[in-house]
Amino acid sequence: MQISPAGGGGDSQSHPGKEQQAAGVGILLQIMMLVLSFVLGHVLRRHRFYYLPEASASLLIGLIVGALANISNTETSIRAWFNFHEEFFFLFLLPPIIFQSGFSLSPKPFFSNFGAIVTFSILGTFIASVVTGVLVYLGGLIYLTYRLPFVECLMFGALISATDPVTVLSIFQELGIDTNLYALVFGESVLNDAMAISLYRTMSSLKSHAPGQNFFMVVFRFLETFVGSLSAGVGVGFISALISFSAGLDIDNLQNLECCLFVLFPYFSYMLAEGLGLTGIVSILFTGIVMKHYTYSNLSENSQRFVSAFFHLISSLAETFVFIYMGFDIAMEQHSWSHVGFIFFSIIFIGVARAANVFSCAYLVNLVRPAPRQIPVKHQKALWYIGLRGAMAFALALQSVHDFPEGHGQTIFTATTAIVVLTVLLIGGSTGTVLETLQVVGDDHDGPLSESLDGNNGYVAPSYNEDATSGNRLKMKLKEFHKSTASFTALDRNYLTPFFTSQNGDDEEEHGKIDYHQNVT
């Protein structure tokens, strides 16, 4: 958790003034790059220049500054003050990003597509991780790529399956993409991070223990990590809602108290999970979902405006800094570029795995959805194309340097960083053109999916065929799961919302509509 120069040495101890000056120069440079990134992003967004999204601009700024530092006399001091440990990412940068993602998931469009989002983010991420890991392993066996042990290939498949479409979501809003497609992309990316990090931690634990563990032990470890972290996050979220509701904190003169509690609970959830040996990122994600849906309603209007602005601010700062750092790292660090083939074939394998993820999950979702609400092929192609890699993949790759043997970890880190940079710059910059080519631009709220949302929180009950044959058992099971999603919606509206908040279900639904439109404008 150090944010100090990596190479202090005796010289810096004998010249404390120079060390302090180097610290000032490094921090000043970071602030200048953040300011430049936000200003440039605003200019690009104002002029609707979609070929260079904000995240791409931040990454390019880091690349340029890193390249200039490499040929200047300030290289040593600048490199030292950018040499962060992975703990800094997991404790200070990722928590606000992940919490803000979960905090934005409460509006109606996300819950109306909850079944599809869970399918893509849980089952789809598992499929993508396994397919990527197996292809990388087979590529090593036939000498196409750098050869890694099978468990390490699965770890790489898990970390590189974490998607981060922050680059394209702003383009979605500008172009007026269908609300349900936006919800699928955003919702998948949020829960996908939780799934990816749980898979990575499970495989890492398997690698560090005896290699003879059976399949059921691996499944148990994954469920222990994922379900335990989810339970901790949901539990803390409900506790915060209960405290805010019972204490009557929606009083204007208690604004400072309720804001402080609201800000502290997410980090309490994160540290609780980490202290229990679980995954703090998963915990804080579900804390954000629960707190937005319940605790947020118990705050006064002034406090609601403050906490929304506060978490949006710190998440924007953190995410922008991550992209700047990735660009800077590419230019400054000594990467293992001797295995360029590993990077090239990994990109191909990721594309294949993403296709297996999207099209198989879309097929399952469409089995239980009525015709008006099925995911169109053009939306499936859009989902496949915009599966960018970002902050979570980079942070896990940074950790892999210590989790993998020497040489393997550096290769994985170099490949991941290169993949993130290429997908953000190339795919992010071409997203607008591809969406126009696929003819998904301009759907917005009037698209065919949005029209079919009914009063039951957007869920349209599928028709059941009592005379279904055994060949339709899978379809019937999926319909039962879809039906249970609607049952949970009714449970939330009739019992959970009145118990944990000062609003009834109808008020909460209307509030979700208003808040969603505030988020996308």
XYZ file of C-alpha atoms in Angstrom:
521
model
C 0.000 0.000 0.000
C 2.965 2.242 -0.581
C 2.760 5.376 -2.659
C 6.389 6.196 -2.223
C 9.410 6.103 -4.499
C 10.524 2.589 -5.255
C 14.126 3.444 -5.258
C 14.899 5.744 -2.364
C 18.392 4.494 -1.577
C 21.098 6.192 0.392
C 21.231 9.171 -1.958
C 17.672 10.204 -1.175
C 18.312 9.785 2.552
C 21.346 12.054 2.384
C 19.409 14.627 0.363
C 15.902 14.794 1.871
C 15.287 18.082 0.060
C 15.759 16.426 -3.326
C 13.471 13.549 -2.331
C 10.769 16.033 -1.344
C 11.253 17.909 -4.603
C 10.971 14.673 -6.603
C 7.763 13.857 -4.734
C 6.341 17.265 -5.575
C 7.257 16.915 -9.244
C 5.683 13.461 -9.452
C 2.428 14.489 -7.770
C 2.253 17.704 -9.805
C 2.646 15.696 -13.005
C -0.142 13.338 -11.991
C -2.489 16.250 -11.245
C -1.629 17.927 -14.550
C -2.391 14.754 -16.488
C -5.718 14.347 -14.670
C -6.665 17.954 -15.461
C -5.645 17.539 -19.099
C -7.608 14.285 -19.375
C -10.827 15.806 -18.035
C -10.532 18.938 -20.194
C -9.705 16.948 -23.324
C -12.530 14.508 -22.601
C -14.973 17.400 -22.254
C -13.842 18.914 -25.568
C -14.136 15.560 -27.366
C -17.579 14.919 -25.920
C -18.760 18.434 -26.747
C -17.699 18.094 -30.379
C -19.074 14.514 -30.581
C -15.725 13.106 -31.686
C -16.380 9.387 -31.130
C -13.125 8.148 -32.641
C -11.219 9.100 -29.485
C -13.306 8.362 -26.358
C -12.343 9.832 -22.993
C -10.701 6.647 -21.722
C -8.637 6.425 -24.908
C -7.591 10.048 -24.519
C -6.455 9.427 -20.929
C -4.487 6.378 -22.021
C -2.793 8.320 -24.829
C -1.847 11.104 -22.419
C -0.125 8.536 -20.211
C 1.650 7.062 -23.221
C 2.914 10.443 -24.401
C 4.088 11.604 -20.976
C 5.785 8.261 -20.343
C 7.572 8.422 -23.695
C 8.765 11.970 -22.988
C 9.934 10.977 -19.517
C 11.950 8.139 -21.005
C 14.082 10.582 -22.985
C 14.333 13.269 -20.311
C 16.454 13.707 -17.217
C 13.459 13.366 -14.914
C 12.865 9.688 -15.765
C 14.062 8.288 -12.418
C 11.966 10.517 -10.150
C 8.847 10.262 -12.299
C 9.145 6.486 -12.584
C 9.592 6.235 -8.820
C 6.410 8.166 -8.024
C 4.375 6.125 -10.493
C 5.589 2.805 -9.064
C 2.417 1.849 -7.193
C 1.834 -1.540 -5.664
C -1.245 -3.564 -6.598
C -2.608 -2.976 -3.079
C -3.065 0.673 -4.007
C -5.320 -0.336 -6.891
C -7.371 -2.779 -4.838
C -7.696 -0.562 -1.747
C -7.999 2.952 -3.171
C -8.741 2.968 -6.918
C -10.990 -0.014 -7.613
C -13.408 0.252 -4.612
C -14.927 3.611 -5.641
C -15.135 2.469 -9.275
C -16.880 -0.792 -8.390
C -19.166 0.784 -5.790
C -20.267 3.465 -8.232
C -21.021 0.746 -10.786
C -23.248 -1.097 -8.339
C -24.701 2.195 -7.121
C -25.933 2.880 -10.670
C -27.728 -0.449 -11.123
C -31.013 0.285 -9.333
C -33.147 1.856 -12.104
C -35.951 -0.090 -13.722
C -34.245 -1.060 -17.036
C -31.551 -2.996 -15.177
C -33.967 -4.960 -13.015
C -36.256 -5.673 -15.964
C -33.269 -7.363 -17.651
C -31.936 -8.934 -14.470
C -32.219 -12.525 -15.714
C -30.326 -11.755 -18.914
C -27.681 -9.746 -17.055
C -27.055 -12.598 -14.605
C -26.847 -15.086 -17.467
C -24.272 -13.044 -19.379
C -22.212 -12.029 -16.345
C -22.145 -15.328 -14.419
C -22.529 -18.137 -16.947
C -21.059 -16.103 -19.802
C -17.963 -15.066 -17.875
C -17.387 -18.672 -16.809
C -17.656 -19.798 -20.435
C -15.309 -17.056 -21.640
C -12.752 -17.801 -18.909
C -12.669 -21.535 -19.574
C -12.603 -21.182 -23.377
C -9.783 -18.626 -23.202
C -7.786 -20.722 -20.751
C -8.186 -23.922 -22.771
C -7.270 -22.230 -26.066
C -4.177 -20.612 -24.531
C -3.125 -23.971 -23.111
C -3.651 -25.769 -26.425
C -1.799 -22.970 -28.212
C 1.159 -23.585 -25.932
C 1.075 -27.326 -26.595
C 1.383 -26.806 -30.361
C 3.932 -23.999 -29.911
C 1.684 -21.198 -31.163
C 2.034 -19.265 -27.924
C 4.131 -19.078 -24.774
C 3.535 -22.322 -22.880
C 1.946 -22.050 -19.434
C 0.640 -24.678 -16.993
C -3.079 -25.387 -17.291
C -4.067 -23.710 -14.009
C -2.133 -20.558 -14.951
C -3.911 -20.542 -18.316
C -7.241 -20.655 -16.482
C -6.088 -17.796 -14.230
C -5.211 -15.763 -17.310
C -8.579 -16.634 -18.833
C -10.325 -15.395 -15.680
C -8.483 -12.082 -15.404
C -8.744 -11.230 -19.102
C -12.489 -11.978 -19.110
C -13.217 -8.918 -16.949
C -14.863 -6.409 -19.311
C -14.956 -2.649 -18.853
C -17.135 -0.810 -21.391
C -16.720 2.619 -19.766
C -15.278 3.758 -23.084
C -18.439 2.941 -25.036
C -21.187 3.759 -22.527
C -20.813 7.484 -23.114
C -21.062 6.814 -26.862
C -24.213 4.779 -26.197
C -25.796 7.750 -24.470
C -24.825 10.182 -27.207
C -26.089 7.969 -30.045
C -29.371 7.037 -28.346
C -28.914 3.279 -28.084
C -31.820 1.126 -26.946
C -32.272 1.272 -23.160
C -32.233 -2.498 -22.752
C -29.011 -2.894 -24.744
C -27.438 -0.217 -22.547
C -28.664 -2.088 -19.461
C -27.236 -5.395 -20.708
C -23.823 -3.903 -21.446
C -23.605 -1.977 -18.188
C -25.071 -4.700 -15.994
C -22.905 -7.434 -17.495
C -19.726 -5.416 -17.007
C -20.504 -4.774 -13.332
C -21.357 -8.340 -12.296
C -18.745 -9.670 -14.705
C -15.996 -8.056 -12.594
C -17.263 -9.874 -9.511
C -17.311 -13.204 -11.344
C -13.874 -12.711 -12.908
C -12.132 -11.839 -9.668
C -13.810 -14.754 -7.859
C -12.661 -17.165 -10.567
C -9.146 -15.716 -10.450
C -8.934 -16.011 -6.657
C -10.267 -19.578 -6.809
C -7.696 -20.643 -9.397
C -4.948 -18.833 -7.505
C -5.895 -20.713 -4.346
C -5.953 -23.986 -6.278
C -2.502 -23.277 -7.677
C -0.985 -22.516 -4.267
C -2.349 -25.715 -2.700
C -1.939 -29.352 -3.562
C -2.517 -29.968 -7.275
C -4.501 -33.136 -6.614
C -7.670 -31.393 -5.424
C -10.829 -32.763 -7.009
C -13.388 -30.871 -9.030
C -15.874 -30.580 -6.184
C -13.289 -28.886 -3.972
C -12.658 -26.309 -6.691
C -16.397 -25.653 -7.002
C -16.697 -25.371 -3.216
C -13.856 -22.843 -3.059
C -15.453 -20.741 -5.775
C -18.862 -20.784 -4.091
C -17.233 -19.989 -0.764
C -15.501 -16.963 -2.257
C -18.328 -15.653 -4.432
C -21.379 -16.417 -2.297
C -19.587 -15.441 0.914
C -18.526 -12.092 -0.538
C -21.995 -11.514 -1.990
C -23.620 -12.295 1.365
C -21.279 -9.953 3.225
C -22.020 -7.127 0.807
C -25.778 -7.634 0.820
C -25.782 -7.959 4.610
C -23.899 -4.704 5.153
C -26.182 -2.992 2.638
C -29.316 -4.089 4.472
C -27.804 -3.090 7.833
C -27.107 0.400 6.492
C -30.685 0.634 5.189
C -32.110 -0.541 8.499
C -30.018 1.928 10.503
C -30.895 4.861 8.272
C -34.592 3.932 8.340
C -34.818 3.219 12.074
C -32.818 6.278 13.117
C -34.843 8.611 10.896
C -31.791 10.159 9.332
C -33.816 11.924 6.625
C -33.723 15.123 8.705
C -32.022 18.117 7.183
C -29.952 18.997 10.255
C -28.473 15.473 10.277
C -27.134 15.749 6.744
C -23.501 15.543 7.840
C -24.138 12.396 9.897
C -26.058 10.505 7.226
C -23.539 11.423 4.522
C -20.634 10.227 6.683
C -22.375 6.924 7.423
C -23.293 6.426 3.774
C -19.669 6.923 2.698
C -18.240 4.680 5.444
C -20.495 1.646 4.960
C -19.067 0.651 1.543
C -15.521 0.594 2.875
C -16.738 -1.265 5.957
C -18.163 -3.903 3.622
C -14.921 -4.071 1.642
C -12.684 -4.442 4.703
C -15.051 -6.945 6.326
C -14.843 -9.237 3.307
C -11.074 -8.901 3.054
C -10.726 -9.587 6.790
C -12.786 -12.773 6.422
C -10.569 -13.965 3.574
C -13.223 -13.216 0.950
C -13.233 -10.776 -1.978
C -13.783 -7.140 -1.061
C -14.510 -6.076 -4.645
C -17.486 -8.462 -4.882
C -18.723 -7.385 -1.457
C -18.595 -3.650 -2.147
C -20.331 -4.153 -5.502
C -23.405 -5.751 -3.937
C -23.305 -3.255 -1.078
C -23.615 -0.524 -3.697
C -26.588 -2.235 -5.345
C -28.435 -2.694 -2.035
C -27.578 0.763 -0.670
C -28.804 2.494 -3.814
C -32.026 0.511 -3.838
C -32.824 0.885 -0.124
C -30.500 3.112 1.941
C -30.432 5.922 -0.611
C -34.220 6.354 -0.327
C -33.896 7.082 3.406
C -31.592 10.072 2.929
C -32.720 13.672 2.748
C -32.774 15.273 -0.688
C -29.617 17.290 -0.003
C -27.779 14.173 1.152
C -28.928 12.230 -1.893
C -27.494 14.892 -4.181
C -24.240 14.971 -2.205
C -23.537 11.223 -2.084
C -24.434 10.816 -5.771
C -22.045 13.605 -6.750
C -19.354 12.405 -4.325
C -19.162 8.813 -5.550
C -19.417 9.909 -9.175
C -16.506 12.289 -8.581
C -14.133 9.852 -6.903
C -14.953 7.041 -9.333
C -14.267 9.357 -12.294
C -10.945 10.418 -10.772
C -9.958 6.827 -10.024
C -10.911 5.450 -13.433
C -9.212 8.281 -15.309
C -6.063 7.771 -13.252
C -6.079 4.032 -13.998
C -6.106 4.644 -17.763
C -3.378 7.287 -17.434
C -1.265 4.872 -15.424
C -1.751 2.087 -17.972
C -0.486 4.319 -20.760
C 2.390 5.565 -18.625
C 3.317 2.015 -17.639
C 3.484 0.849 -21.259
C 6.008 3.580 -22.077
C 8.107 3.432 -18.900
C 8.339 -0.158 -17.712
C 10.476 -2.948 -19.067
C 7.910 -5.348 -20.477
C 8.459 -8.881 -21.708
C 7.952 -8.243 -25.425
C 9.789 -11.420 -26.434
C 6.481 -13.294 -26.685
C 4.575 -11.134 -29.150
C 2.909 -14.259 -30.522
C 1.308 -14.843 -27.129
C -0.294 -11.385 -27.316
C -1.448 -11.852 -30.919
C -3.042 -15.263 -30.428
C -4.481 -14.252 -27.052
C -6.467 -11.503 -28.801
C -7.833 -14.085 -31.256
C -8.660 -16.504 -28.439
C -10.432 -13.737 -26.504
C -12.568 -12.938 -29.547
C -13.541 -16.601 -29.894
C -14.301 -16.871 -26.172
C -16.369 -13.686 -26.263
C -18.390 -15.086 -29.146
C -19.007 -18.321 -27.230
C -20.099 -16.227 -24.263
C -22.475 -13.827 -26.027
C -24.166 -16.055 -28.591
C -24.667 -19.049 -26.301
C -26.078 -16.925 -23.476
C -28.282 -14.948 -25.867
C -29.661 -18.248 -27.166
C -30.570 -19.328 -23.623
C -32.138 -15.958 -22.813
C -34.197 -15.961 -26.010
C -35.547 -19.418 -25.167
C -37.556 -17.952 -22.288
C -38.354 -14.505 -23.663
C -41.433 -13.801 -25.785
C -40.754 -12.710 -29.346
C -41.050 -8.929 -28.718
C -38.389 -9.036 -25.994
C -35.835 -11.397 -27.532
C -32.318 -10.067 -28.007
C -31.915 -9.288 -31.735
C -28.926 -10.638 -33.642
C -27.657 -7.101 -34.234
C -27.631 -6.486 -30.467
C -25.759 -9.753 -29.957
C -23.125 -8.651 -32.465
C -22.826 -5.313 -30.663
C -22.404 -7.109 -27.322
C -19.651 -9.251 -28.819
C -17.750 -6.347 -30.341
C -17.730 -3.972 -27.381
C -16.302 -6.419 -24.832
C -13.397 -4.151 -23.890
C -10.827 -4.898 -21.191
C -10.019 -2.258 -18.577
C -9.238 -1.466 -14.961
C -10.104 -4.832 -13.385
C -8.126 -6.874 -15.923
C -5.145 -4.561 -15.480
C -5.284 -4.730 -11.669
C -5.510 -8.536 -11.674
C -2.614 -8.695 -14.141
C -0.612 -6.452 -11.804
C -1.296 -8.924 -9.012
C -0.397 -11.862 -11.255
C 3.220 -10.690 -11.330
C 3.424 -11.944 -7.730
C 1.036 -14.903 -8.113
C 2.808 -16.436 -11.129
C 6.375 -17.745 -11.243
C 9.079 -15.359 -12.385
C 8.818 -14.829 -16.133
C 5.263 -16.130 -16.402
C 3.790 -13.257 -14.421
C 5.667 -10.630 -16.428
C 4.491 -12.187 -19.685
C 0.877 -12.211 -18.479
C 1.168 -8.605 -17.304
C 2.641 -7.448 -20.617
C 0.009 -9.311 -22.641
C -2.872 -7.972 -20.533
C -1.625 -4.393 -20.675
C -1.202 -4.609 -24.451
C -4.686 -6.145 -24.872
C -6.269 -3.419 -22.732
C -4.524 -0.674 -24.691
C -5.416 -2.173 -28.084
C -9.067 -2.817 -27.241
C -9.559 0.622 -25.702
C -7.911 2.464 -28.594
C -9.076 0.383 -31.555
C -12.418 -1.036 -30.469
C -13.353 1.988 -28.375
C -12.535 4.355 -31.219
C -14.495 2.357 -33.800
C -17.562 1.645 -31.641
C -19.643 4.483 -33.096
C -18.999 3.340 -36.665
C -19.739 -0.310 -35.871
C -22.995 0.557 -34.078
C -24.115 2.587 -37.076
C -23.190 -0.283 -39.401
C -25.205 -2.712 -37.263
C -28.126 -0.233 -37.361
C -28.602 -0.126 -33.599
C -28.245 3.662 -33.424
C -31.269 5.764 -32.597
C -33.369 3.064 -30.875
C -33.244 4.846 -27.498
C -36.452 4.436 -25.478
C -38.662 3.756 -28.472
C -36.972 0.555 -29.532
C -38.891 -2.699 -29.801
C -37.585 -3.978 -26.491
C -38.582 -0.904 -24.537
C -42.121 -0.915 -25.895
C -42.768 -4.369 -24.457
C -42.017 -3.428 -20.844
C -45.174 -3.804 -18.853
C -46.149 -2.618 -15.408
C -44.601 -5.590 -13.636
C -41.174 -3.969 -13.491
C -40.651 -4.577 -17.186
C -41.119 -8.324 -16.980
C -43.291 -9.976 -19.597
C -44.378 -13.404 -18.430
C -43.688 -16.095 -21.044
C -46.499 -18.354 -22.118
C -46.281 -21.920 -20.854
C -47.076 -24.992 -22.878
C -48.478 -27.692 -20.694
C -47.946 -30.331 -23.383
C -44.217 -29.729 -23.612
C -42.180 -32.778 -24.513
C -39.013 -33.918 -22.789
C -36.998 -32.161 -25.473
C -38.205 -28.836 -24.075
C -37.151 -29.480 -20.490
C -34.267 -27.038 -20.670
C -36.584 -24.361 -21.990
C -39.101 -25.021 -19.217
C -36.415 -24.859 -16.549
C -35.213 -21.532 -17.892
C -38.778 -20.243 -17.888
C -39.124 -21.260 -14.246
C -35.988 -19.278 -13.443
C -37.355 -16.303 -15.348
C -40.622 -16.614 -13.433
C -38.737 -16.632 -10.127
C -37.144 -13.323 -11.145
C -40.594 -11.784 -11.378
C -41.461 -13.302 -8.000
C -38.449 -11.610 -6.446
C -39.555 -8.325 -7.982
C -42.929 -8.697 -6.295
C -41.239 -9.631 -2.996
C -39.056 -6.542 -3.223
C -41.964 -4.239 -4.040
C -44.384 -5.627 -1.449
C -42.116 -6.424 1.508
C -38.423 -5.421 1.286
C -38.908 -1.859 0.053
C -41.593 -0.943 2.643
C -39.559 -2.575 5.440
C -36.158 -1.009 4.701
C -37.198 2.350 3.243
C -39.655 5.143 3.840
C -41.177 4.615 0.367
C -43.639 2.095 -0.966
C -42.942 -0.018 -4.035
C -44.662 2.320 -6.481
C -42.755 5.336 -5.239
C -39.515 3.418 -5.535
C -40.307 2.476 -9.115
C -41.015 6.073 -10.076
C -37.857 7.170 -8.288
C -35.881 4.594 -10.270
C -37.231 5.984 -13.543
C -36.260 9.550 -12.627
C -32.830 8.519 -11.382
C -32.121 6.474 -14.523
C -32.814 9.442 -16.775
C -30.521 11.565 -14.582
C -27.742 9.009 -15.019
C -27.945 8.808 -18.803
C -28.190 12.538 -19.422
